[in-house]
Structures are given as C-alpha cells and as structure tokens.
Tab-separated table of N, CA and C in Angstrom:
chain	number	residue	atom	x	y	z
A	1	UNK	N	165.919	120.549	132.552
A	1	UNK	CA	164.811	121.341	133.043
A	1	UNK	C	164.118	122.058	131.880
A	2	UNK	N	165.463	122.404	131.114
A	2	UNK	CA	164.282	123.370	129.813
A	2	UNK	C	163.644	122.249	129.180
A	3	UNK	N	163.956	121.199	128.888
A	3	UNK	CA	163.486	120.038	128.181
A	3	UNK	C	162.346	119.703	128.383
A	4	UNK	N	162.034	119.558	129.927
A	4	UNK	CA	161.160	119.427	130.493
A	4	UNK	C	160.183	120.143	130.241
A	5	UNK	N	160.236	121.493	130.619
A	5	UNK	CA	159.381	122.292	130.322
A	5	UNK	C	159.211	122.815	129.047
A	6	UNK	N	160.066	122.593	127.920
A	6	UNK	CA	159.161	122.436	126.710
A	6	UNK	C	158.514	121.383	126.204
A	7	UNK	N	158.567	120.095	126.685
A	7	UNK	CA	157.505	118.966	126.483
A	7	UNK	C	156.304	119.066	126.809
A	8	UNK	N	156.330	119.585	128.157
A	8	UNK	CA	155.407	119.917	128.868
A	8	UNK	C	154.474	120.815	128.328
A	9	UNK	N	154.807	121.707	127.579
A	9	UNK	CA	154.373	122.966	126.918
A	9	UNK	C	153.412	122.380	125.852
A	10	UNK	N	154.389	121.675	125.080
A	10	UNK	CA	153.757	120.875	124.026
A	10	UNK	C	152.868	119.753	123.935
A	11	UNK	N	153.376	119.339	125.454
A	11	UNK	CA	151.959	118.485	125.617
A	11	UNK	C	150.681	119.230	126.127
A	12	UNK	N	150.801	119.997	126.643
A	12	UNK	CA	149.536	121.176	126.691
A	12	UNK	C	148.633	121.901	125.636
A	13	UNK	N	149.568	122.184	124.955
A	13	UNK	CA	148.965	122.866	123.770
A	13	UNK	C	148.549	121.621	122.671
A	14	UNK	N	149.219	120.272	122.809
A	14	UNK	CA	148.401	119.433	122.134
A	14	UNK	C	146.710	119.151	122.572
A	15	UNK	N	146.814	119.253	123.975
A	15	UNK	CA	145.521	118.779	124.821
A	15	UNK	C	144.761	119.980	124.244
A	16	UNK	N	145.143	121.129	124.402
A	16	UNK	CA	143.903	122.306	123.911
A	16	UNK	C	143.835	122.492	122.124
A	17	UNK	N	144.712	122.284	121.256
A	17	UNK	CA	144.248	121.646	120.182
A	17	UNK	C	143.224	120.779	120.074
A	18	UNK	N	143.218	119.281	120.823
A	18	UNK	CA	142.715	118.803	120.858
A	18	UNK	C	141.030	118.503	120.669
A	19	UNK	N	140.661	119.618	121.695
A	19	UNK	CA	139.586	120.281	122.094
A	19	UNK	C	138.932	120.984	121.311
A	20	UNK	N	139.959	121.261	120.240
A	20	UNK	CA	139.202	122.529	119.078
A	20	UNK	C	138.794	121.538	118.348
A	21	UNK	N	139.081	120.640	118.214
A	21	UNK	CA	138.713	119.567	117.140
A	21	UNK	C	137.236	119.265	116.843
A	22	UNK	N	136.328	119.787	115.386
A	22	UNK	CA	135.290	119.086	115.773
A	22	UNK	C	134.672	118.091	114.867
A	23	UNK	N	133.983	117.047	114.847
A	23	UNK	CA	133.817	116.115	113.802
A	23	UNK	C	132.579	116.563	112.664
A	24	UNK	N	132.500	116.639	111.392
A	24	UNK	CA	131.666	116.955	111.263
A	24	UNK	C	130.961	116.015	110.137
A	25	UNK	N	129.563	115.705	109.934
A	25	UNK	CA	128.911	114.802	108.819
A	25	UNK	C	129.472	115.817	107.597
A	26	UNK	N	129.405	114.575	106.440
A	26	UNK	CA	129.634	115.280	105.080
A	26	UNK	C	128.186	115.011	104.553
A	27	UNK	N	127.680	115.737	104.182
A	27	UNK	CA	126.520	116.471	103.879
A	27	UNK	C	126.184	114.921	102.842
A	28	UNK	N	124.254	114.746	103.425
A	28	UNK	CA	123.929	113.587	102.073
A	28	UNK	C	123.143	114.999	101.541
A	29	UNK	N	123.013	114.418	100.128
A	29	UNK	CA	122.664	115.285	98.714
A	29	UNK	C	122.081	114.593	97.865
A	30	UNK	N	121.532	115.608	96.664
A	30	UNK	CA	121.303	115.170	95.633
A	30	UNK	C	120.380	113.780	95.199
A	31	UNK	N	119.070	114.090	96.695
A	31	UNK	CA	118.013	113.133	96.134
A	31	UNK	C	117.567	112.832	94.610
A	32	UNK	N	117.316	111.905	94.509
A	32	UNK	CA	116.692	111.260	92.870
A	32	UNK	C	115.740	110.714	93.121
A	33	UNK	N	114.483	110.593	92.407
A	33	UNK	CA	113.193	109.410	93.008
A	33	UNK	C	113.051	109.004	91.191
A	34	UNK	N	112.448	108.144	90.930
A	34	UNK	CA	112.217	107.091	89.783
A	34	UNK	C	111.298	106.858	90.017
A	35	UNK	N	110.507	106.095	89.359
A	35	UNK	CA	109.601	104.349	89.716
A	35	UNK	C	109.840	103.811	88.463
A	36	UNK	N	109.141	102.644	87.794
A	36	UNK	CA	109.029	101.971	87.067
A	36	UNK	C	107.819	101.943	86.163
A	37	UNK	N	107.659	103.210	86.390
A	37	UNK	CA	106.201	103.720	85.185
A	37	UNK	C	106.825	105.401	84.855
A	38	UNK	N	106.544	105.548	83.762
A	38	UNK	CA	107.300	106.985	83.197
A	38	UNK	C	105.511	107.361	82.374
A	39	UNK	N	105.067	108.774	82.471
A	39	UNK	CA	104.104	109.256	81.305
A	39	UNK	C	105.288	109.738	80.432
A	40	UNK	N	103.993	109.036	79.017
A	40	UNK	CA	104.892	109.112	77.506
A	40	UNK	C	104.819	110.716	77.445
A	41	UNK	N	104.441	111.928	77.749
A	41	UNK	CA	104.223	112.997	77.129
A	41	UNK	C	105.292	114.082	77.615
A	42	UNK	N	105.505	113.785	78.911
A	42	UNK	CA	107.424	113.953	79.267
A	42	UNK	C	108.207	113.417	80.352
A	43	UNK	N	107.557	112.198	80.430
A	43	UNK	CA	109.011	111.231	81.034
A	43	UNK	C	109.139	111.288	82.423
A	44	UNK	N	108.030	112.707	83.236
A	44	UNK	CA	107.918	112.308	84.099
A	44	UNK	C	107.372	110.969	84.958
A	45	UNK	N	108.217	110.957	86.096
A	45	UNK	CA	107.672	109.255	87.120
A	45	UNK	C	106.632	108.975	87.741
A	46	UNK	N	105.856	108.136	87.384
A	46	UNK	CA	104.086	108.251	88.044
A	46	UNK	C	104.296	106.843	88.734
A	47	UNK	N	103.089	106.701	89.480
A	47	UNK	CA	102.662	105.339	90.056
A	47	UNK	C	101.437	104.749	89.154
A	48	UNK	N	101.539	103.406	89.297
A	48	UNK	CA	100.264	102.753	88.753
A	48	UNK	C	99.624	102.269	89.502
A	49	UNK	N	98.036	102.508	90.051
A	49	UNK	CA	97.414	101.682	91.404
A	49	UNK	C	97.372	100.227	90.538
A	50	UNK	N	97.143	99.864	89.725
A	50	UNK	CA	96.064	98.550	88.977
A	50	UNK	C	97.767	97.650	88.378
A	51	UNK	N	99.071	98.158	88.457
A	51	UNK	CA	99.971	97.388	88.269
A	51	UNK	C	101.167	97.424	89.080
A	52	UNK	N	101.631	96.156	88.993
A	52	UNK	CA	103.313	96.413	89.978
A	52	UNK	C	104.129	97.942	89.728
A	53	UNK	N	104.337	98.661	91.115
A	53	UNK	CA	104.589	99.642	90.631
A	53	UNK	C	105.834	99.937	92.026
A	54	UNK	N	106.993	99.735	91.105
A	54	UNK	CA	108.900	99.680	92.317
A	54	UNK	C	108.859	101.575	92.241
A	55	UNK	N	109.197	101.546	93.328
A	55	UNK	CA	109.961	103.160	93.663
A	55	UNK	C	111.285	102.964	93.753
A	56	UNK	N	112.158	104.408	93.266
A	56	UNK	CA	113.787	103.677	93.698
A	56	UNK	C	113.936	105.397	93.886
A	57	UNK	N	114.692	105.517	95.041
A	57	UNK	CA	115.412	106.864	95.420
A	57	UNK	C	116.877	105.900	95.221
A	58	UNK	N	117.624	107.599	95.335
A	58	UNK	CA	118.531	107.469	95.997
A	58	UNK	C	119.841	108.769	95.671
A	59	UNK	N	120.192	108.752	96.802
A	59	UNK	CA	121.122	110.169	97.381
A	59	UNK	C	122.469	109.878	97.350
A	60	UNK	N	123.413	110.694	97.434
A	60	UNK	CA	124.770	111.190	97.605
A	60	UNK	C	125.293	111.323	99.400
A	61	UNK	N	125.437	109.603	99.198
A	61	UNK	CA	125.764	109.971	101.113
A	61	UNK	C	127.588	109.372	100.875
A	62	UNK	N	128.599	110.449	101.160
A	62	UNK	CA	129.685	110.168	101.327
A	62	UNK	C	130.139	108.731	102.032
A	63	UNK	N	129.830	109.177	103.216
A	63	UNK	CA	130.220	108.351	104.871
A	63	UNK	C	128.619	107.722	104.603
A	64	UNK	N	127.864	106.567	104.117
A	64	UNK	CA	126.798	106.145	104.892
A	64	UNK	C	127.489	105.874	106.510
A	65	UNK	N	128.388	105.480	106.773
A	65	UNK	CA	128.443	104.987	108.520
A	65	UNK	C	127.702	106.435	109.569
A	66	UNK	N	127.803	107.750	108.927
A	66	UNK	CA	127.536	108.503	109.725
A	66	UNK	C	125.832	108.232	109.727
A	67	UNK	N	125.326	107.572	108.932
A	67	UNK	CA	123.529	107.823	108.989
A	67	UNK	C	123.428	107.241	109.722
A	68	UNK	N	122.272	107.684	110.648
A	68	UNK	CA	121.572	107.358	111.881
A	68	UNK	C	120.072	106.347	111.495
A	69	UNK	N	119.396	107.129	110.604
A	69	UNK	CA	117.854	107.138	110.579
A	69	UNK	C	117.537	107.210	109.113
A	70	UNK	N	116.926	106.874	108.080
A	70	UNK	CA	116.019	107.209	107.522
A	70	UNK	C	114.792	107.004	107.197
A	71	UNK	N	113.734	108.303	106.755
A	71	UNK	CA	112.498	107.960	107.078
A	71	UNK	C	111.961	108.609	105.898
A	72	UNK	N	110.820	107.466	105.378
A	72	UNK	CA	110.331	108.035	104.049
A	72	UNK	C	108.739	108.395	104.683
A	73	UNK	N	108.102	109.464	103.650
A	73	UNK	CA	106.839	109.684	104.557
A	73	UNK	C	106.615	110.191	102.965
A	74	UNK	N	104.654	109.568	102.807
A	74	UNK	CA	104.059	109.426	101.860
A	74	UNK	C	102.746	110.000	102.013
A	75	UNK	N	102.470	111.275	101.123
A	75	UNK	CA	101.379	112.055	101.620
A	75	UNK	C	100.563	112.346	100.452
A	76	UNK	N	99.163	112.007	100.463
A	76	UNK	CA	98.163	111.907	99.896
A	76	UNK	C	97.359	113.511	99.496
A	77	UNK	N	97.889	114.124	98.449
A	77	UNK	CA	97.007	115.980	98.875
A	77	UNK	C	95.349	116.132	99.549
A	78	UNK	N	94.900	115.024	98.107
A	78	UNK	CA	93.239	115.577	98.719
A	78	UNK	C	92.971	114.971	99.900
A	79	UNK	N	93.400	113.840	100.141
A	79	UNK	CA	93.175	113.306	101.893
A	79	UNK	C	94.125	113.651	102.414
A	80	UNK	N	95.013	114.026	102.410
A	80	UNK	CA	95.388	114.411	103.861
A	80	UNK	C	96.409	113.300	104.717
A	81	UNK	N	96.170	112.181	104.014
A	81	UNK	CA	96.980	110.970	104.731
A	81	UNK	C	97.848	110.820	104.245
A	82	UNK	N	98.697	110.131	105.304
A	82	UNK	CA	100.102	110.261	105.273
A	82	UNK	C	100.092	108.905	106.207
A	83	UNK	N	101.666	108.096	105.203
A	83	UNK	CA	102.387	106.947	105.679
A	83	UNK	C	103.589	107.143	105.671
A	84	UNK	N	104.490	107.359	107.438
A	84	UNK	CA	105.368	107.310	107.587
A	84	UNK	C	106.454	105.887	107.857
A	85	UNK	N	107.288	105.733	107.249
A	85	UNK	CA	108.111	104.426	107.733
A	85	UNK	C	109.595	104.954	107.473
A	86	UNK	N	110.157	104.259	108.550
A	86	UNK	CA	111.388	104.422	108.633
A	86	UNK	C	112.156	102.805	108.254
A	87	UNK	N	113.387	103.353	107.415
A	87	UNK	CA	113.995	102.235	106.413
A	87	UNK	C	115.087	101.873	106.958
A	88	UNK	N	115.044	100.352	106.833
A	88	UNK	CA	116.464	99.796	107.978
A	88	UNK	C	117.847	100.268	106.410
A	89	UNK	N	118.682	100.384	107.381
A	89	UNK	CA	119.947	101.119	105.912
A	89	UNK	C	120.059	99.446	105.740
A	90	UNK	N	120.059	98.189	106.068
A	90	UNK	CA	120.071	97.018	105.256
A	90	UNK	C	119.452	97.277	104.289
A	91	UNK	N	118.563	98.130	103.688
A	91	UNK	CA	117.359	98.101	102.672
A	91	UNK	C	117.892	98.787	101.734
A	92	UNK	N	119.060	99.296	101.733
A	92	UNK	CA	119.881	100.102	100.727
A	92	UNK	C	121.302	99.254	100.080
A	93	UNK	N	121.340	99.615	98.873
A	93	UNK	CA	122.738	99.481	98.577
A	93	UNK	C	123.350	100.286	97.839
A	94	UNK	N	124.742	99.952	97.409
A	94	UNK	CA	125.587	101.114	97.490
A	94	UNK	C	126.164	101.087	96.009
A	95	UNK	N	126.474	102.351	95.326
A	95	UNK	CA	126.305	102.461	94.105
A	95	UNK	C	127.110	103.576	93.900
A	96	UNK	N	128.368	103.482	93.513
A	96	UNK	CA	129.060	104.273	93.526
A	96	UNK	C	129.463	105.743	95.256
A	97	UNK	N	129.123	106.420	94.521
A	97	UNK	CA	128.694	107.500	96.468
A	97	UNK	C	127.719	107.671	96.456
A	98	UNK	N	126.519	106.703	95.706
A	98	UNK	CA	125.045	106.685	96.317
A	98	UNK	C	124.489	106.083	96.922
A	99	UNK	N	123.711	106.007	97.794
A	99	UNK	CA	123.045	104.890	98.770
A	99	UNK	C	121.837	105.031	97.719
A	100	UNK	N	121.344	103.702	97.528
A	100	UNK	CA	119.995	103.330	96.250
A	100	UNK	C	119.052	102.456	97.406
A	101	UNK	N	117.594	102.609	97.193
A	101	UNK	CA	116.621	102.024	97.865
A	101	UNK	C	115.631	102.140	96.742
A	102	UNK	N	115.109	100.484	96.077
A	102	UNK	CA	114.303	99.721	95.611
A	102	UNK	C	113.049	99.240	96.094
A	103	UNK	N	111.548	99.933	95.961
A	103	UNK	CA	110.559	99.279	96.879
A	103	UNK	C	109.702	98.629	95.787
A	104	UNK	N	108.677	97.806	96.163
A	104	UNK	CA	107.615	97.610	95.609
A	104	UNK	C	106.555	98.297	96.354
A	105	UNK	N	105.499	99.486	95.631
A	105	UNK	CA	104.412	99.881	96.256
A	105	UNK	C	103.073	99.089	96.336
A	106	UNK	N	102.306	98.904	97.546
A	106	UNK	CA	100.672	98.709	97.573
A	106	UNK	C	99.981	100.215	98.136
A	107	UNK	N	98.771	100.531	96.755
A	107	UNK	CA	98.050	101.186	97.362
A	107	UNK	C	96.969	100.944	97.955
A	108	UNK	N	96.535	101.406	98.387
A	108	UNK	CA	94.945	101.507	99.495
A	108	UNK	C	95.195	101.749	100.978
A	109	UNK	N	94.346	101.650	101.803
A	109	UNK	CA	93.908	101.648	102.697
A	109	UNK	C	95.304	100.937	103.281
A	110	UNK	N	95.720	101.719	104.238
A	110	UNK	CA	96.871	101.223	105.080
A	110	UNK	C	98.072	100.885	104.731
A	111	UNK	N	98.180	101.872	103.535
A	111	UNK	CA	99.180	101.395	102.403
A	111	UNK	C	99.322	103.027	101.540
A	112	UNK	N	100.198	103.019	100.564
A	112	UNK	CA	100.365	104.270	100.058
A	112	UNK	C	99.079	105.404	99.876
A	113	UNK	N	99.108	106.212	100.364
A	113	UNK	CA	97.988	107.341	99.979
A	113	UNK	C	98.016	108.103	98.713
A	114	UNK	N	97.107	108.581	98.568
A	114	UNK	CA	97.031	109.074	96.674
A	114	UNK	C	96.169	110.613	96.966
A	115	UNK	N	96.081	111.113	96.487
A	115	UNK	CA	95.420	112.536	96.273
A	115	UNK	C	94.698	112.498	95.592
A	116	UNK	N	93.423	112.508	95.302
A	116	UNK	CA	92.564	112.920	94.373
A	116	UNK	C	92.306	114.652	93.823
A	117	UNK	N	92.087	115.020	92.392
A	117	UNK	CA	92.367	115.781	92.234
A	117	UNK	C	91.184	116.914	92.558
A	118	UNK	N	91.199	118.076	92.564
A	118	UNK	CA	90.075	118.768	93.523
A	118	UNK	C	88.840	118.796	92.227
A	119	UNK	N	87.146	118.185	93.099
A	119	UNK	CA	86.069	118.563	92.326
A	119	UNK	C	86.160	117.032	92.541
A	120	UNK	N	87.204	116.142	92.502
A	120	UNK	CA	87.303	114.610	92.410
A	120	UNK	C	86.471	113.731	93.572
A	121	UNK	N	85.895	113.149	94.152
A	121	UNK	CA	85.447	112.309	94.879
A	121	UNK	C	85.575	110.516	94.237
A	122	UNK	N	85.609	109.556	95.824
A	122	UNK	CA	85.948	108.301	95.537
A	122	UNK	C	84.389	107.995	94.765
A	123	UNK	N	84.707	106.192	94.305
A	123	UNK	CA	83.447	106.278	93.246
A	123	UNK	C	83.133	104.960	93.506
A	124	UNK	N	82.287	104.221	93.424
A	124	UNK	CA	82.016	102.579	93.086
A	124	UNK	C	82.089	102.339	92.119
A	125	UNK	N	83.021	101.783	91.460
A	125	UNK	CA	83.347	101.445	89.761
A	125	UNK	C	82.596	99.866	89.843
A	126	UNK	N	82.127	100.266	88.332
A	126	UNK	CA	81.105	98.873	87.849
A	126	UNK	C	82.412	98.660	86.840
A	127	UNK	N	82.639	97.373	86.902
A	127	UNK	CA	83.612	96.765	85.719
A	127	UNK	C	82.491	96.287	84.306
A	128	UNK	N	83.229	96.779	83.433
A	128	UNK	CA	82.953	96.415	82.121
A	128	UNK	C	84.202	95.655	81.305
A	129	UNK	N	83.691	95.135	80.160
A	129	UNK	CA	84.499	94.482	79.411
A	129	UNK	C	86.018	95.592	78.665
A	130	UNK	N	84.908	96.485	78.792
A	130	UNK	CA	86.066	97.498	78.032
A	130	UNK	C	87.369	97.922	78.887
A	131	UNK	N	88.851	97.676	78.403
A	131	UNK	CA	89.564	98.712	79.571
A	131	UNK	C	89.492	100.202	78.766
A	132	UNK	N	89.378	100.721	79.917
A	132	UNK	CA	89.254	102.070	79.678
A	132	UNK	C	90.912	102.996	79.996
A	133	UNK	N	91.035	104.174	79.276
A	133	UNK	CA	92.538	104.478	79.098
A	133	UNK	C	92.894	104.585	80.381
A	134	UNK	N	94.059	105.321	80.485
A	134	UNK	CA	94.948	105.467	81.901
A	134	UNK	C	94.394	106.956	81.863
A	135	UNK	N	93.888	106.634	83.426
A	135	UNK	CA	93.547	108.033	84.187
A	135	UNK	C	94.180	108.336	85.443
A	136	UNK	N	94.574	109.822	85.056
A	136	UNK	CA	95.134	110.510	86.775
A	136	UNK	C	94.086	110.037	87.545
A	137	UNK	N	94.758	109.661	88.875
A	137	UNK	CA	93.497	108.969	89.772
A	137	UNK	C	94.012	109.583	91.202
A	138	UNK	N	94.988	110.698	91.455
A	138	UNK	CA	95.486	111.237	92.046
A	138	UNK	C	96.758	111.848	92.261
A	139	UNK	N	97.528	111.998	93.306
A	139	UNK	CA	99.048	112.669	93.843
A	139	UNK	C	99.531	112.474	94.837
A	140	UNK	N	100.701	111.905	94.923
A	140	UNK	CA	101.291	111.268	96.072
A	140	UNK	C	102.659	112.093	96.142
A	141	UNK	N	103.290	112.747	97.162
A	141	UNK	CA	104.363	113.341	97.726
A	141	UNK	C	105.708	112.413	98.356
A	142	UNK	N	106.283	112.209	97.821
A	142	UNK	CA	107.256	110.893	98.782
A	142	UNK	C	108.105	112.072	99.292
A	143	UNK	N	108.835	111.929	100.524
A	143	UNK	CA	109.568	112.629	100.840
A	143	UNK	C	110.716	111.548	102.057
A	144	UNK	N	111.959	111.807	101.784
A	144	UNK	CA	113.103	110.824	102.497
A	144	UNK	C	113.737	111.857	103.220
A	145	UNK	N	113.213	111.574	104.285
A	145	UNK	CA	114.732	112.350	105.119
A	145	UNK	C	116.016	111.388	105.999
A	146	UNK	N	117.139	111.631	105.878
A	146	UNK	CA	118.275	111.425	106.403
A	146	UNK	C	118.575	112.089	107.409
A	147	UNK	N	118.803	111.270	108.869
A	147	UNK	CA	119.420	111.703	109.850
A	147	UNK	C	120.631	111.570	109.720
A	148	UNK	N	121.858	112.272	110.358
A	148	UNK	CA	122.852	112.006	110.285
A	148	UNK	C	123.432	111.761	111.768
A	149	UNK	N	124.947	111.556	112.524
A	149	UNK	CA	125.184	111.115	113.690
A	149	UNK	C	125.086	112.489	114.583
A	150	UNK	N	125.412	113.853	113.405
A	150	UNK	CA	125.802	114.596	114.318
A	150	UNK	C	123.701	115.646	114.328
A	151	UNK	N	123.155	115.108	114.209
A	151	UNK	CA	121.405	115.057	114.323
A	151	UNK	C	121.257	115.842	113.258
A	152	UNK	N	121.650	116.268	112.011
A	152	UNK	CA	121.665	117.269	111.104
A	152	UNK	C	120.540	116.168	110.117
A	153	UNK	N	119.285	117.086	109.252
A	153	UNK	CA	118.901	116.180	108.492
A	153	UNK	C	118.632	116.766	107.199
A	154	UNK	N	118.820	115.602	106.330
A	154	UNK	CA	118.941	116.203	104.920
A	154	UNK	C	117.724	115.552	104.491
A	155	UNK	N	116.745	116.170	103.492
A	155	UNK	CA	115.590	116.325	102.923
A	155	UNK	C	115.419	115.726	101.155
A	156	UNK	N	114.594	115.009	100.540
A	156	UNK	CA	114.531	115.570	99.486
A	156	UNK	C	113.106	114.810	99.260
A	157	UNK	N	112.294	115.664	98.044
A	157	UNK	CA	110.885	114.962	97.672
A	157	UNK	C	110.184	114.769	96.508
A	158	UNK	N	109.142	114.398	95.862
A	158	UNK	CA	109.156	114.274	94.558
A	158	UNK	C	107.652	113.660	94.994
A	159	UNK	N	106.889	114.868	93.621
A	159	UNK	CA	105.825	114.499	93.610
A	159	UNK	C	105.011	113.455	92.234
A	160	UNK	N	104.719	112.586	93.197
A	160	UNK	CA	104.109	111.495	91.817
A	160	UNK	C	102.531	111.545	91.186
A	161	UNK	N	102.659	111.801	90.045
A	161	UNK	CA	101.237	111.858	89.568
A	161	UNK	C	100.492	109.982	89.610
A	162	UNK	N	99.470	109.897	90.172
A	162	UNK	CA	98.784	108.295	90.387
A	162	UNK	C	98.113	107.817	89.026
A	163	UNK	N	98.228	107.225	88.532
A	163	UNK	CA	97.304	106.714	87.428
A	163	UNK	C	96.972	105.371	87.868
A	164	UNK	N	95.468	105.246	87.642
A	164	UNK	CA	94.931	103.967	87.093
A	164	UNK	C	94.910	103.482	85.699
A	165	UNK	N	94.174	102.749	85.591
A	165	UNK	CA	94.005	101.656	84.200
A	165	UNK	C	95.587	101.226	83.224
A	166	UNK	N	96.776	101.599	84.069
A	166	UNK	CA	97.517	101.234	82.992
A	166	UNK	C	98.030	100.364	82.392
A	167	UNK	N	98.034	100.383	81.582
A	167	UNK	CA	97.959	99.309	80.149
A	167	UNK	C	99.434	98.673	80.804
C-alpha cells in the first residue's frame, strides 16, 4: 500500500513537472550582408545597376529546424518602394552555425528598388562613347527577418549604397 502510494505520488508530480516544461527557440543572430562589389575608399558593400551584382547574408541560426519563415524586404529611400519576398530555407546553406543565402540581383522596375539621393530626379541618358566614372545612383535597405516556430522574429539590415557605371 505504501508502495503504491508512493508511485503514485511520483507519478503525479512527474505529470505536473511535466507541464512546467517549456520549449524554447535559440535565438538566430548576428546578421552579415556582403555583395560582390566593395567601394575602394572603405570596403563598404554597394550594388552595381550596369553589372552582375550577388547579395549574400547570412546569420547565426543554432536549430535552423526551428525556422518557420524568412522574408527579405528591399526598400528604395527616395521612392518609397519596396520588394518583399519570402525565401524557401532550400535557398540556404549551411556553414558552420550559419545559415548563408547567395542571390543574384536585377534592378528596375519590378525588381530591386534604389533610392535616389535628395535634389536627385530620374533622367533620359543619351549614351556616348565615353564611359563615364562610377556614380552613386542611389540606396537600397535590405532587411531579413526570421520567423521562428515559437512566432519570435529576429531582424537584421544593411544599407547599400547603388552605383552605376561600374567599371
């Protein structure tokens, strides 16, 4: 009988243990953004409209199994526009405890947005023989957020200066 009723006991207090239990995401971190164009004057990461131009993030996700969602969103200052897309996690790979994502960008119209800088307006360019140097031609905001299972979302962003003409 006492036997009984200390199993019993213990199986009780396992069940309300139980209950305290709660699961929790391990935090993604430590966004990085790149591309494949650097300005020589300090190394910051720009885009090129006029050449192939790869973006590469990538974060500190312990558990990827806990990610739900991620969604990159691309915002243009002087317009105002913004391209949101959300990235299948096939589109990532894995790199030590980083999840890495490799794009190729298109700009224009229905495609990455750029900022022009203020006083700036769009222009009809006449082509000449001459190339002319690399010019800021705007500012683009990338920003990635991570959902996680338990709906918690982690943030990070990086602003890209746009150049044309580059060599």
């Amino acid at each position: 009988m006492k036997r009984t009723l200390l199993w019993s006991m213990l199986a009780a207090l396992a069940v309300a243990l139980s209950s305290c239990i709660v699961v929790l995401d391990l935090p993604v971190s430590n966004f990085r953004f790149e591309s494949n164009w650097q300005r020589n004057s300090d190394g910051a990461y720009v885009f090129c409209t006029n050449k192939t131009t790869q973006m590469r993030y990538k974060f500190r996700a312990p558990d990827p199994s806990v990610i739900v969602s991620i969604q990159e969103r691309y915002e243009g200052f002087a317009s105002g526009d913004t391209l949101t897309r959300k990235r299948p996690l096939n589109d990532l790979s894995r790199d030590g405890n980083d999840l890495v994502f490799v794009g190729t960008l298109t700009f224009g119209q229905v495609n990455v947005p750029q900022r022009m800088p203020s006083g700036v307006s769009q222009q009809s360019i006449v082509v000449s023989p001459i190339t002319p140097p690399p010019s800021n031609s705007g500012k683009t905001t990338v920003t990635v957020t991570v959902t996680t299972l338990s709906g918690s979302q982690y943030s990070g962003s990086y602003d890209y200066d746009v150049y044309s003409n580059c060599p």
